[in-house]
CSV table of C-alpha atoms in Angstrom, one decimal:
chain,number,residue,atom,x,y,z
A,1,MET,CA,0.4,-8.2,-33.3
A,2,ARG,CA,0.7,-11.3,-31.2
A,3,THR,CA,3.7,-9.8,-29.3
A,4,LEU,CA,1.8,-6.5,-28.7
A,5,LEU,CA,-1.2,-8.4,-27.2
A,6,ALA,CA,1.1,-10.5,-25.0
A,7,SER,CA,2.8,-7.4,-23.7
A,8,PHE,CA,-0.5,-5.8,-22.7
A,9,LEU,CA,-1.7,-9.0,-21.1
A,10,PHE,CA,1.5,-9.1,-19.1
A,11,LEU,CA,0.9,-5.5,-18.0
A,12,ILE,CA,-2.7,-6.2,-16.9
A,13,VAL,CA,-1.8,-9.4,-15.0
A,14,THR,CA,1.1,-7.6,-13.2
A,15,VAL,CA,-1.2,-4.7,-12.2
A,16,VAL,CA,-3.8,-7.1,-10.9
A,17,ILE,CA,-1.2,-9.0,-8.9
A,18,LEU,CA,0.1,-5.7,-7.4
A,19,VAL,CA,-3.3,-4.4,-6.4
A,20,VAL,CA,-4.6,-7.8,-5.1
A,21,GLY,CA,-1.4,-8.5,-3.3
A,22,GLN,CA,-1.4,-5.0,-1.7
A,23,PHE,CA,-5.0,-5.5,-0.6
A,24,ILE,CA,-4.3,-8.9,1.0
A,25,PHE,CA,-1.2,-7.6,2.7
A,26,ASP,CA,-3.1,-4.6,4.1
A,27,LYS,CA,-5.9,-6.8,5.3
A,28,ASN,CA,-3.7,-9.4,7.0
A,29,ASN,CA,-1.2,-7.0,8.4
A,30,ASP,CA,-3.3,-3.8,9.2
A,31,ALA,CA,-3.2,-4.3,12.9
A,32,TYR,CA,0.5,-5.0,13.0
A,33,ALA,CA,1.6,-2.4,10.4
A,34,SER,CA,-0.5,0.4,11.9
A,35,THR,CA,1.5,0.3,15.2
A,36,ARG,CA,4.7,1.4,13.5
A,37,PRO,CA,5.5,5.1,12.9
A,38,TRP,CA,6.0,6.0,9.3
A,39,VAL,CA,7.4,9.0,7.4
A,40,ASP,CA,5.7,11.4,5.0
A,41,ILE,CA,8.2,13.4,2.9
A,42,ILE,CA,6.7,16.9,2.5
A,43,ALA,CA,9.8,18.2,0.6
A,44,SER,CA,12.9,16.4,-0.5
A,45,LYS,CA,15.4,15.4,0.6
A,46,VAL,CA,15.2,13.3,3.7
A,47,PHE,CA,17.8,10.6,4.6
A,48,LEU,CA,18.2,7.6,6.8
A,49,LEU,CA,21.6,7.7,8.6
A,50,ASN,CA,23.7,5.2,10.4
A,51,THR,CA,22.8,5.7,14.1
A,52,LYS,CA,26.3,5.5,15.4
A,53,ASP,CA,28.4,7.5,13.0
A,54,GLY,CA,25.8,9.5,11.0
A,55,VAL,CA,26.9,8.1,7.6
A,56,GLU,CA,24.1,8.4,5.0
A,57,ILE,CA,22.5,5.0,4.2
A,58,ARG,CA,19.7,5.9,1.8
A,59,GLU,CA,17.1,8.5,0.9
A,60,LEU,CA,13.7,8.0,2.7
A,61,ASN,CA,10.5,7.9,0.8
A,62,THR,CA,6.9,8.6,1.8
A,63,GLY,CA,5.4,5.6,3.5
A,64,ASP,CA,8.7,4.1,4.8
A,65,GLU,CA,8.1,2.6,8.3
A,66,LEU,CA,10.5,3.6,11.1
A,67,LEU,CA,12.0,1.3,13.7
A,68,PRO,CA,13.5,2.3,17.1
A,69,ASN,CA,16.8,4.2,17.1
A,70,MET,CA,16.6,5.1,13.4
A,71,ARG,CA,18.5,8.3,12.7
A,72,ILE,CA,16.9,10.7,10.2
A,73,LYS,CA,18.2,13.9,8.6
A,74,THR,CA,16.6,16.5,6.4
A,75,ASP,CA,18.7,18.6,4.0
A,76,ALA,CA,18.5,22.4,3.3
A,77,THR,CA,15.1,22.0,1.6
A,78,GLY,CA,13.9,18.8,3.2
A,79,LEU,CA,10.7,18.6,5.3
A,80,ALA,CA,9.1,15.5,6.8
A,81,GLU,CA,6.4,14.3,9.1
A,82,ILE,CA,6.6,11.3,11.3
A,83,HIS,CA,3.1,9.8,11.9
A,84,PHE,CA,2.3,7.7,14.9
A,85,ALA,CA,-0.5,5.1,15.4
A,86,ASP,CA,-2.7,7.3,17.7
A,87,GLY,CA,-2.7,10.2,15.3
A,88,SER,CA,0.2,12.1,16.9
A,89,VAL,CA,2.7,13.6,14.5
A,90,ALA,CA,6.3,15.0,14.7
A,91,ARG,CA,7.1,17.6,12.0
A,92,LEU,CA,10.8,17.9,11.0
A,93,ASP,CA,12.0,21.2,9.6
A,94,SER,CA,14.9,21.6,7.1
A,95,ASN,CA,18.5,21.0,8.3
A,96,THR,CA,17.2,18.8,11.1
A,97,GLU,CA,18.7,15.6,12.5
A,98,LEU,CA,17.2,13.4,15.1
A,99,ILE,CA,17.1,9.8,16.4
A,100,LEU,CA,13.7,8.3,17.0
A,101,GLU,CA,14.7,6.3,20.1
A,102,ASP,CA,11.2,5.0,20.6
A,103,GLY,CA,7.9,5.2,18.8
A,104,ARG,CA,6.0,2.1,19.9
A,105,TYR,CA,2.2,1.8,20.3
A,106,ASP,CA,0.6,-0.9,22.3
A,107,ILE,CA,-2.7,-1.9,20.8
A,108,GLU,CA,-4.0,-3.7,23.9
A,109,ASN,CA,-3.7,-0.8,26.4
A,110,GLN,CA,-3.6,1.9,23.7
A,111,SER,CA,-0.4,3.4,25.0
A,112,LEU,CA,2.1,5.4,22.9
A,113,VAL,CA,5.7,5.9,23.9
A,114,VAL,CA,7.7,8.4,21.8
A,115,ARG,CA,11.2,9.5,22.6
A,116,ILE,CA,13.0,11.8,20.2
A,117,ASN,CA,16.7,12.8,20.5
A,118,LEU,CA,17.0,16.1,18.6
A,119,LEU,CA,20.6,16.4,17.6
A,120,LEU,CA,20.2,19.5,15.5
A,121,GLY,CA,17.5,21.6,14.0
A,122,ARG,CA,13.8,22.0,14.8
A,123,VAL,CA,10.9,19.6,15.4
A,124,TRP,CA,7.2,20.5,16.0
A,125,SER,CA,5.1,18.0,18.0
A,126,LYS,CA,1.4,17.6,17.8
A,127,VAL,CA,0.5,15.1,20.5
A,128,VAL,CA,-2.9,13.6,20.8
A,129,GLY,CA,-3.9,13.2,24.5
A,130,LEU,CA,-1.9,10.3,26.0
A,131,SER,CA,-4.6,8.5,27.9
A,132,THR,CA,-2.7,5.8,29.8
A,133,PRO,CA,0.0,6.0,32.5
A,134,GLU,CA,2.3,4.0,30.3
A,135,SER,CA,2.1,6.7,27.6
A,136,ALA,CA,4.9,9.3,27.2
A,137,TRP,CA,6.2,11.8,24.7
A,138,GLU,CA,9.5,13.5,25.1
A,139,VAL,CA,11.9,15.4,22.9
A,140,LYS,CA,15.4,16.0,24.3
A,141,THR,CA,18.6,17.7,23.2
A,142,SER,CA,22.0,17.4,24.8
A,143,ASN,CA,21.0,20.0,27.5
A,144,ALA,CA,17.2,19.9,27.8
A,145,VAL,CA,14.2,17.6,27.7
A,146,ALA,CA,10.6,18.5,27.0
A,147,THR,CA,7.9,16.2,28.3
A,148,VAL,CA,4.1,16.3,27.5
A,149,ARG,CA,1.0,14.2,27.9
A,150,GLY,CA,-1.2,15.9,25.3
A,151,THR,CA,-0.3,19.2,23.6
A,152,ALA,CA,1.5,20.9,20.7
A,153,PHE,CA,4.9,22.5,21.0
A,154,GLY,CA,8.1,23.2,19.1
A,155,MET,CA,11.7,22.5,20.0
A,156,GLU,CA,14.8,23.9,18.5
A,157,PHE,CA,18.5,23.0,19.1
A,158,THR,CA,21.0,25.3,17.4
A,159,ASP,CA,24.5,26.4,18.5
A,160,GLY,CA,24.2,24.6,21.8
A,161,ILE,CA,21.0,26.4,22.8
A,162,SER,CA,17.7,24.6,23.4
A,163,SER,CA,14.5,26.6,22.8
A,164,VAL,CA,10.9,25.3,23.6
A,165,ILE,CA,7.8,27.1,22.3
A,166,GLY,CA,4.4,26.2,23.8
A,167,SER,CA,1.3,26.1,21.6
A,168,GLU,CA,-1.3,24.1,23.4
A,169,ASN,CA,-1.7,23.1,27.1
A,170,GLN,CA,1.5,22.5,29.2
A,171,VAL,CA,5.0,21.4,28.5
A,172,ALA,CA,7.4,20.4,31.2
A,173,VAL,CA,11.0,21.5,30.3
A,174,THR,CA,14.0,20.3,32.3
A,175,PRO,CA,17.7,21.2,31.9
A,176,ILE,CA,20.1,18.3,31.5
A,177,ASP,CA,23.4,18.2,33.3
A,178,PRO,CA,26.1,17.9,30.5
A,179,ASP,CA,28.4,16.0,32.9
A,180,THR,CA,26.0,13.3,34.3
A,181,LYS,CA,23.6,13.4,31.3
A,182,LYS,CA,20.7,13.4,33.8
A,183,ALA,CA,17.8,15.8,34.1
A,184,ILE,CA,18.1,18.5,36.8
A,185,LYS,CA,14.7,18.0,38.3
A,186,GLU,CA,15.1,20.9,40.7
A,187,ALA,CA,15.1,23.2,37.7
A,188,GLU,CA,12.0,22.0,35.9
A,189,VAL,CA,9.6,24.7,34.6
A,190,LEU,CA,6.2,24.5,32.9
A,191,ILE,CA,5.4,26.5,29.8
A,192,THR,CA,1.9,27.1,28.3
A,193,ALA,CA,0.6,28.3,25.0
A,194,GLU,CA,2.6,31.2,23.5
A,195,LYS,CA,5.3,30.9,26.2
A,196,PHE,CA,8.9,30.3,25.6
A,197,VAL,CA,12.0,29.0,27.4
A,198,GLU,CA,15.6,29.0,26.4
A,199,ILE,CA,18.3,26.9,27.9
A,200,SER,CA,22.0,27.5,27.4
A,201,ALA,CA,25.3,26.1,28.8
A,202,ALA,CA,25.7,29.3,30.9
A,203,LYS,CA,22.3,28.9,32.4
A,204,ILE,CA,22.9,25.3,33.3
A,205,LYS,CA,26.2,26.1,34.9
A,206,ARG,CA,24.5,28.7,37.1
A,207,ILE,CA,21.6,26.4,38.0
A,208,LYS,CA,24.0,23.6,39.0
A,209,GLU,CA,25.9,26.0,41.3
A,210,HIS,CA,22.7,26.9,43.2
A,211,VAL,CA,21.3,23.3,43.2
A,212,ALA,CA,24.6,22.0,44.7
A,213,LEU,CA,24.1,24.5,47.5
A,214,GLY,CA,20.5,23.7,47.9
A,215,ARG,CA,19.6,27.3,47.2
A,216,VAL,CA,16.9,27.1,44.5
A,217,LYS,CA,13.2,27.7,44.7
A,218,GLN,CA,11.0,26.0,42.1
A,219,GLU,CA,7.9,27.8,40.9
A,220,ALA,CA,5.4,26.8,38.2
A,221,SER,CA,7.0,28.8,35.4
A,222,ALA,CA,10.4,29.7,36.9
A,223,VAL,CA,13.3,28.6,39.0
A,224,VAL,CA,14.9,31.2,41.3
A,225,SER,CA,17.8,31.2,43.7
A,226,ALA,CA,17.4,31.7,47.4
A,227,ALA,CA,18.4,35.3,46.9
A,228,GLY,CA,15.7,35.8,44.3
A,229,GLU,CA,17.9,35.5,41.3
A,230,LEU,CA,15.9,34.3,38.2
A,231,LEU,CA,17.8,31.2,37.0
A,232,ILE,CA,15.3,30.0,34.4
A,233,ALA,CA,11.8,31.1,33.5
A,234,ALA,CA,9.0,30.8,30.9
A,235,GLU,CA,8.5,34.1,29.1
A,236,LYS,CA,6.3,35.4,26.3
A,237,VAL,CA,7.4,34.2,22.9
A,238,PRO,CA,9.6,37.0,21.5
A,239,ALA,CA,8.8,38.4,18.1
A,240,ARG,CA,12.1,37.1,16.7
A,241,VAL,CA,10.9,33.6,17.5
A,242,ALA,CA,7.2,33.8,16.7
A,243,GLN,CA,8.0,35.0,13.2
A,244,LYS,CA,10.1,32.0,12.3
A,245,VAL,CA,8.7,30.1,9.3
A,246,TRP,CA,8.9,26.6,10.9
A,247,ILE,CA,6.7,27.7,13.8
A,248,GLY,CA,4.0,29.2,11.6
A,249,ARG,CA,4.1,26.0,9.4
A,250,GLY,CA,3.7,23.8,12.5
A,251,LYS,CA,0.7,25.8,13.8
A,252,LYS,CA,-1.0,25.9,10.4
A,253,ALA,CA,-0.6,22.1,10.0
A,254,ASP,CA,-2.2,21.7,13.5
A,255,ARG,CA,-5.1,23.9,12.5
A,256,ASP,CA,-5.7,21.9,9.3
A,257,LEU,CA,-5.7,18.7,11.3
A,258,GLU,CA,-8.1,20.0,13.9
A,259,ASP,CA,-10.4,21.3,11.1
A,260,SER,CA,-10.4,17.8,9.5
A,261,VAL,CA,-11.2,16.2,12.9
A,262,LYS,CA,-14.1,18.7,13.4
A,263,GLU,CA,-15.6,17.8,10.1
A,264,LEU,CA,-15.4,14.1,10.9
A,265,LYS,CA,-16.9,14.6,14.3
A,266,LYS,CA,-20.1,15.9,12.7
A,267,THR,CA,-20.6,12.3,11.5
A,268,GLY,CA,-20.8,11.2,15.2
A,269,ALA,CA,-17.4,9.6,15.3
A,270,ASN,CA,-15.3,9.6,18.5
A,271,GLU,CA,-12.5,12.2,18.4
A,272,ARG,CA,-9.8,9.8,19.6
A,273,GLU,CA,-10.8,7.2,17.0
A,274,ILE,CA,-10.8,9.9,14.4
A,275,PHE,CA,-7.2,10.8,15.2
A,276,LYS,CA,-6.2,7.2,14.9
A,277,GLU,CA,-7.9,6.8,11.5
A,278,VAL,CA,-6.2,9.9,10.1
A,279,PRO,CA,-2.7,8.3,9.9
A,280,LYS,CA,-4.2,5.0,8.7
A,281,THR,CA,-6.0,6.8,5.9
A,282,LEU,CA,-2.9,8.8,5.0
A,283,LYS,CA,-0.8,5.7,4.9
A,284,LYS,CA,-3.2,3.8,2.6
A,285,MET,CA,-3.2,6.8,0.3
A,286,MET,CA,0.6,6.8,0.3
A,287,LYS,CA,0.6,3.0,-0.5
A,288,ALA,CA,-1.7,3.8,-3.4
A,289,LYS,CA,0.7,6.4,-4.6
A,290,LYS,CA,3.5,3.8,-4.5
A,291,VAL,CA,1.4,1.4,-6.6
A,292,ARG,CA,0.7,4.0,-9.3
A,293,PRO,CA,4.4,4.6,-10.0
A,294,ALA,CA,4.9,0.9,-10.2
A,295,ILE,CA,2.1,0.6,-12.8
A,296,LYS,CA,3.5,3.6,-14.7
A,297,GLU,CA,7.0,1.9,-14.6
A,298,LEU,CA,5.4,-1.3,-16.0
A,299,GLU,CA,3.7,0.7,-18.7
A,300,ASN,CA,7.0,2.3,-19.6
A,301,GLU,CA,8.7,-1.1,-19.7
A,302,VAL,CA,6.1,-2.4,-22.0
A,303,GLU,CA,6.4,0.7,-24.2
A,304,LYS,CA,10.2,0.2,-24.3
A,305,GLU,CA,9.7,-3.5,-25.2
A,306,LEU,CA,7.3,-2.6,-28.0
A,307,ILE,CA,9.7,0.0,-29.4
A,308,ARG,CA,12.6,-2.5,-29.2
A,309,ARG,CA,10.6,-5.2,-31.0
A,310,SER,CA,9.4,-2.6,-33.5
A,311,ASP,CA,13.0,-1.7,-34.2
A,312,GLU,CA,13.9,-5.4,-34.7
A,313,ILE,CA,11.0,-5.7,-37.2
A,314,LYS,CA,12.3,-2.6,-39.0
A,315,LYS,CA,15.8,-4.0,-39.2
A,316,LYS,CA,14.5,-7.4,-40.4
A,317,THR,CA,12.4,-5.6,-43.0
A,318,GLU,CA,15.4,-3.6,-44.2
A,319,ALA,CA,17.4,-6.8,-44.3
A,320,SER,CA,14.7,-8.4,-46.3
A,321,ARG,CA,14.7,-5.4,-48.7
A,322,GLU,CA,18.5,-5.7,-49.0
A,323,SER,CA,18.0,-9.3,-49.8
A,324,ASP,CA,15.4,-8.5,-52.4
A,325,ARG,CA,17.8,-6.0,-53.9
A,326,ASP,CA,20.4,-8.7,-54.1
A,327,ASP,CA,17.9,-10.9,-55.9
A,328,ASP,CA,17.1,-8.0,-58.2
A,329,LYS,CA,20.7,-7.7,-59.1
A,330,GLU,CA,20.8,-11.4,-59.9
A,331,ILE,CA,17.8,-10.9,-62.1
A,332,VAL,CA,19.4,-8.0,-63.8
A,333,LYS,CA,22.5,-10.1,-64.4
A,334,GLU,CA,20.3,-12.8,-65.9
A,335,LEU,CA,18.6,-10.3,-68.1
A,336,GLU,CA,22.0,-9.0,-69.2
A,337,THR,CA,23.0,-12.6,-70.0
A,338,VAL,CA,19.8,-13.0,-72.0
A,339,GLU,CA,20.5,-9.8,-73.8
A,340,ILE,CA,24.0,-11.0,-74.7
A,341,ASP,CA,22.5,-14.3,-75.9
A,342,VAL,CA,20.0,-12.4,-78.0
A,343,ASP,CA,22.8,-10.2,-79.5
A,344,ASP,CA,24.8,-13.3,-80.3
A,345,ASP,CA,21.8,-14.8,-82.1
A,346,VAL,CA,21.3,-11.6,-84.1
A,347,GLU,CA,25.0,-11.7,-85.1
A,348,LEU,CA,24.6,-15.3,-86.2
A,349,LEU,CA,21.5,-14.4,-88.3
A,350,LYS,CA,23.4,-11.6,-89.9
A,351,GLU,CA,26.2,-14.0,-90.8
A,352,GLU,CA,23.7,-16.5,-92.3
A,353,MET,CA,22.2,-13.8,-94.4
A,354,GLU,CA,25.6,-12.7,-95.7
A,355,ILE,CA,26.4,-16.3,-96.5
A,356,GLU,CA,23.2,-16.9,-98.3
A,357,GLU,CA,23.8,-13.7,-100.4
A,358,ALA,CA,27.3,-15.0,-101.3
A,359,ILE,CA,25.8,-18.4,-102.4
A,360,ILE,CA,23.5,-16.7,-104.8
A,361,LYS,CA,26.5,-14.9,-106.5
A,362,ALA,CA,28.9,-17.9,-106.3
A,363,GLU,CA,29.7,-20.5,-109.0
A,364,PRO,CA,28.0,-24.0,-108.7
A,365,VAL,CA,31.0,-25.8,-107.2
A,366,GLU,CA,31.4,-23.0,-104.7
A,367,LYS,CA,27.6,-23.1,-104.0
A,368,ILE,CA,27.8,-26.8,-103.0
A,369,GLU,CA,30.8,-26.2,-100.7
A,370,THR,CA,29.1,-23.1,-99.1
A,371,LEU,CA,25.9,-25.0,-98.4
A,372,ARG,CA,27.9,-27.7,-96.7
A,373,ILE,CA,29.6,-25.2,-94.5
A,374,ILE,CA,26.2,-23.6,-93.6
A,375,ASP,CA,24.7,-27.0,-92.7
A,376,ASP,CA,27.7,-27.7,-90.5
A,377,THR,CA,27.3,-24.3,-88.8
A,378,ARG,CA,23.6,-24.8,-88.1
A,379,SER,CA,24.2,-28.2,-86.7
A,380,THR,CA,26.8,-26.7,-84.3
A,381,LEU,CA,24.4,-24.0,-83.2
A,382,ARG,CA,21.6,-26.6,-82.5
A,383,ILE,CA,24.1,-28.7,-80.4
A,384,GLU,CA,25.2,-25.6,-78.3
């Protein structure tokens, strides 16, 4: 009983330390911790990789904070969201790999700088309006870069082809020269909501030929040659693209976020501040979720300890019973010894009775000799 009470006291004290410690940590580090991007695992599995060679380091968990140049990968079923301090979010689809080159937020001037290197797969960006000149959000592949200041868009890189899908406002898309690794500014195009642009190695080669000759004409949503050849252009999102699951998922998540913001705005809160509070609230919820499993784990440990000690008690009880059984055997032996002694006494009594009967029948001389033998026998019995 004393052991059981101690175990539960241990559980209570540990839980209190966890909760209070978490509260103090949050209170003292809220300003600092809130500037770091963090990951929310929507579906497993999502991994942290070595940035240089892509070797898997460990599996990521919801609430893990991300540092610059961290390399992340989702598997065939993995889905994840990267939340930033101003409320912006990058949503990773399955079979996606990227390097978060930058994700810093400056509290003093309220600027956010995000640079994502999409190595493979699909990422949907929901960017809250970047209000300062220092702010930036760009997603690049090996052959294209998409830059925005406040919008929502999706980018895919598969089989060497970069695709950018507009959802809100404008996105500037620029091809990248595979040889120099620099953006070809002369070929930049703007795409708006429900517009789409696709960049391939063949297109880049053709663009480079015309740019070298100075024969390109840059328009808002297209780049054409001097002869009027369309080199790159924003077009309506084709059905084959619009129907992709990851695009529908990204748009739905954006709508859900906007609906939440609208509800909060009814309280009189500022929209920008609301967007900032959303990731903070989510992160606190995630931390609470981390504490709960810790408490559950402690409860399980206590339960295991109680079972272990219960088993020990059972073993000791069985051992005690075995010991009792051994004692019982000794008692039985003693009883058997007593029974033997009793039997011996009975036999002696019988012999005495037979002797006495013989005395009655014997001659006087024989009687005297017999009585002497009886007296000697009784004296011997008393001594033993």
